[in-house]
């Protein structure tokens, strides 16, 4: 279904737009994948590895705009997140 479509789209983006940063995440597929903090840290490392990693969840959320802006300045990014509604609402629960 949707996960297969996202996977196919991600592969096509990688092939057709190699200069664009690609981030994909499948919530609920692996242990820890429902944790918002882990997702944001991965996003940060993959899209803006040169920016310092914030120390906590609030700073990660506030800094997400900077990560996206950095990726935009560096040629753009395509982001796929499957089952976003399944992210833990409280990172302490993860």
PDB file of C-alpha atoms in Angstrom:
ATOM      1  CA  UNK A   1       0.000   0.000   0.000  1.00  0.00           C
ATOM      2  CA  UNK A   2       1.235   3.394   1.085  1.00  0.00           C
ATOM      3  CA  UNK A   3       4.573   2.201   2.429  1.00  0.00           C
ATOM      4  CA  UNK A   4       5.425   0.509  -0.862  1.00  0.00           C
ATOM      5  CA  UNK A   5       4.448   3.657  -2.767  1.00  0.00           C
ATOM      6  CA  UNK A   6       6.654   5.806  -0.525  1.00  0.00           C
ATOM      7  CA  UNK A   7       9.543   3.387  -0.967  1.00  0.00           C
ATOM      8  CA  UNK A   8       9.154   3.441  -4.757  1.00  0.00           C
ATOM      9  CA  UNK A   9       8.946   7.237  -4.793  1.00  0.00           C
ATOM     10  CA  UNK A  10      12.069   7.543  -2.641  1.00  0.00           C
ATOM     11  CA  UNK A  11      13.993   5.283  -5.031  1.00  0.00           C
ATOM     12  CA  UNK A  12      12.859   7.355  -8.002  1.00  0.00           C
ATOM     13  CA  UNK A  13      13.802  10.623  -6.319  1.00  0.00           C
ATOM     14  CA  UNK A  14      17.261   9.234  -5.590  1.00  0.00           C
ATOM     15  CA  UNK A  15      17.669   8.168  -9.225  1.00  0.00           C
ATOM     16  CA  UNK A  16      16.174  11.236 -10.911  1.00  0.00           C
ATOM     17  CA  UNK A  17      17.338  13.960  -8.505  1.00  0.00           C
ATOM     18  CA  UNK A  18      20.705  12.844  -7.118  1.00  0.00           C
ATOM     19  CA  UNK A  19      21.614  16.402  -6.066  1.00  0.00           C
ATOM     20  CA  UNK A  20      18.559  16.689  -3.785  1.00  0.00           C
ATOM     21  CA  UNK A  21      18.821  15.475  -0.196  1.00  0.00           C
ATOM     22  CA  UNK A  22      16.432  12.636   0.521  1.00  0.00           C
ATOM     23  CA  UNK A  23      14.988  11.736   3.915  1.00  0.00           C
ATOM     24  CA  UNK A  24      12.506   8.943   4.507  1.00  0.00           C
ATOM     25  CA  UNK A  25      11.170   7.419   7.691  1.00  0.00           C
ATOM     26  CA  UNK A  26       8.709   4.589   8.259  1.00  0.00           C
ATOM     27  CA  UNK A  27       7.065   5.089  11.663  1.00  0.00           C
ATOM     28  CA  UNK A  28       6.385   1.862  13.544  1.00  0.00           C
ATOM     29  CA  UNK A  29       8.578  -0.378  11.384  1.00  0.00           C
ATOM     30  CA  UNK A  30      11.556  -0.660  13.742  1.00  0.00           C
ATOM     31  CA  UNK A  31      12.073  -0.274  17.485  1.00  0.00           C
ATOM     32  CA  UNK A  32      12.319   3.413  18.342  1.00  0.00           C
ATOM     33  CA  UNK A  33      10.835   4.540  15.037  1.00  0.00           C
ATOM     34  CA  UNK A  34       7.821   6.078  16.808  1.00  0.00           C
ATOM     35  CA  UNK A  35      10.060   8.379  18.877  1.00  0.00           C
ATOM     36  CA  UNK A  36       9.860  12.005  17.693  1.00  0.00           C
ATOM     37  CA  UNK A  37      13.275  12.881  19.128  1.00  0.00           C
ATOM     38  CA  UNK A  38      14.975  10.049  17.236  1.00  0.00           C
ATOM     39  CA  UNK A  39      13.218  11.056  14.032  1.00  0.00           C
ATOM     40  CA  UNK A  40      14.297  14.694  14.420  1.00  0.00           C
ATOM     41  CA  UNK A  41      17.884  13.706  15.194  1.00  0.00           C
ATOM     42  CA  UNK A  42      18.017  11.561  12.051  1.00  0.00           C
ATOM     43  CA  UNK A  43      16.508  14.399  10.037  1.00  0.00           C
ATOM     44  CA  UNK A  44      19.099  16.777  11.464  1.00  0.00           C
ATOM     45  CA  UNK A  45      22.040  14.474  10.751  1.00  0.00           C
ATOM     46  CA  UNK A  46      20.949  13.684   7.213  1.00  0.00           C
ATOM     47  CA  UNK A  47      19.821  17.123   6.048  1.00  0.00           C
ATOM     48  CA  UNK A  48      22.140  19.464   7.968  1.00  0.00           C
ATOM     49  CA  UNK A  49      25.111  17.536   9.348  1.00  0.00           C
ATOM     50  CA  UNK A  50      27.112  20.751   9.684  1.00  0.00           C
ATOM     51  CA  UNK A  51      24.693  22.284  12.200  1.00  0.00           C
ATOM     52  CA  UNK A  52      25.239  21.580  15.886  1.00  0.00           C
ATOM     53  CA  UNK A  53      22.759  19.065  17.312  1.00  0.00           C
ATOM     54  CA  UNK A  54      20.459  20.628  19.916  1.00  0.00           C
ATOM     55  CA  UNK A  55      20.543  19.049  23.379  1.00  0.00           C
ATOM     56  CA  UNK A  56      16.827  18.439  23.925  1.00  0.00           C
ATOM     57  CA  UNK A  57      13.446  17.852  22.310  1.00  0.00           C
ATOM     58  CA  UNK A  58      12.250  21.464  22.479  1.00  0.00           C
ATOM     59  CA  UNK A  59      15.398  22.751  20.804  1.00  0.00           C
ATOM     60  CA  UNK A  60      15.167  20.033  18.136  1.00  0.00           C
ATOM     61  CA  UNK A  61      11.588  21.024  17.314  1.00  0.00           C
ATOM     62  CA  UNK A  62      12.437  24.744  17.249  1.00  0.00           C
ATOM     63  CA  UNK A  63      15.529  24.078  15.122  1.00  0.00           C
ATOM     64  CA  UNK A  64      13.710  21.999  12.491  1.00  0.00           C
ATOM     65  CA  UNK A  65      13.067  25.175  10.493  1.00  0.00           C
ATOM     66  CA  UNK A  66      16.816  25.834  10.373  1.00  0.00           C
ATOM     67  CA  UNK A  67      17.468  22.284   9.152  1.00  0.00           C
ATOM     68  CA  UNK A  68      14.939  22.656   6.345  1.00  0.00           C
ATOM     69  CA  UNK A  69      16.310  26.086   5.409  1.00  0.00           C
ATOM     70  CA  UNK A  70      19.861  24.682   5.280  1.00  0.00           C
ATOM     71  CA  UNK A  71      18.738  21.837   3.026  1.00  0.00           C
ATOM     72  CA  UNK A  72      16.942  24.344   0.793  1.00  0.00           C
ATOM     73  CA  UNK A  73      20.091  26.439   0.433  1.00  0.00           C
ATOM     74  CA  UNK A  74      22.037  23.315  -0.493  1.00  0.00           C
ATOM     75  CA  UNK A  75      19.828  22.240  -3.396  1.00  0.00           C
ATOM     76  CA  UNK A  76      16.635  21.166  -1.698  1.00  0.00           C
ATOM     77  CA  UNK A  77      15.237  18.125   0.023  1.00  0.00           C
ATOM     78  CA  UNK A  78      12.470  15.611  -0.426  1.00  0.00           C
ATOM     79  CA  UNK A  79      11.017  14.190   2.786  1.00  0.00           C
ATOM     80  CA  UNK A  80       8.792  11.122   3.092  1.00  0.00           C
ATOM     81  CA  UNK A  81       7.372  10.101   6.472  1.00  0.00           C
ATOM     82  CA  UNK A  82       5.036   7.117   6.494  1.00  0.00           C
ATOM     83  CA  UNK A  83       2.469   6.795   9.315  1.00  0.00           C
ATOM     84  CA  UNK A  84       3.255  10.185  10.842  1.00  0.00           C
ATOM     85  CA  UNK A  85       0.089   9.853  12.918  1.00  0.00           C
ATOM     86  CA  UNK A  86       1.717   6.942  14.776  1.00  0.00           C
ATOM     87  CA  UNK A  87       4.527   9.032  16.283  1.00  0.00           C
ATOM     88  CA  UNK A  88       4.495   9.046  20.069  1.00  0.00           C
ATOM     89  CA  UNK A  89       2.848  12.230  21.305  1.00  0.00           C
ATOM     90  CA  UNK A  90       5.181  12.243  24.317  1.00  0.00           C
ATOM     91  CA  UNK A  91       8.809  11.380  23.674  1.00  0.00           C
ATOM     92  CA  UNK A  92       9.100  10.175  27.288  1.00  0.00           C
ATOM     93  CA  UNK A  93       6.864   7.200  26.383  1.00  0.00           C
ATOM     94  CA  UNK A  94       9.323   5.858  23.793  1.00  0.00           C
TER      95      UNK A  94
END
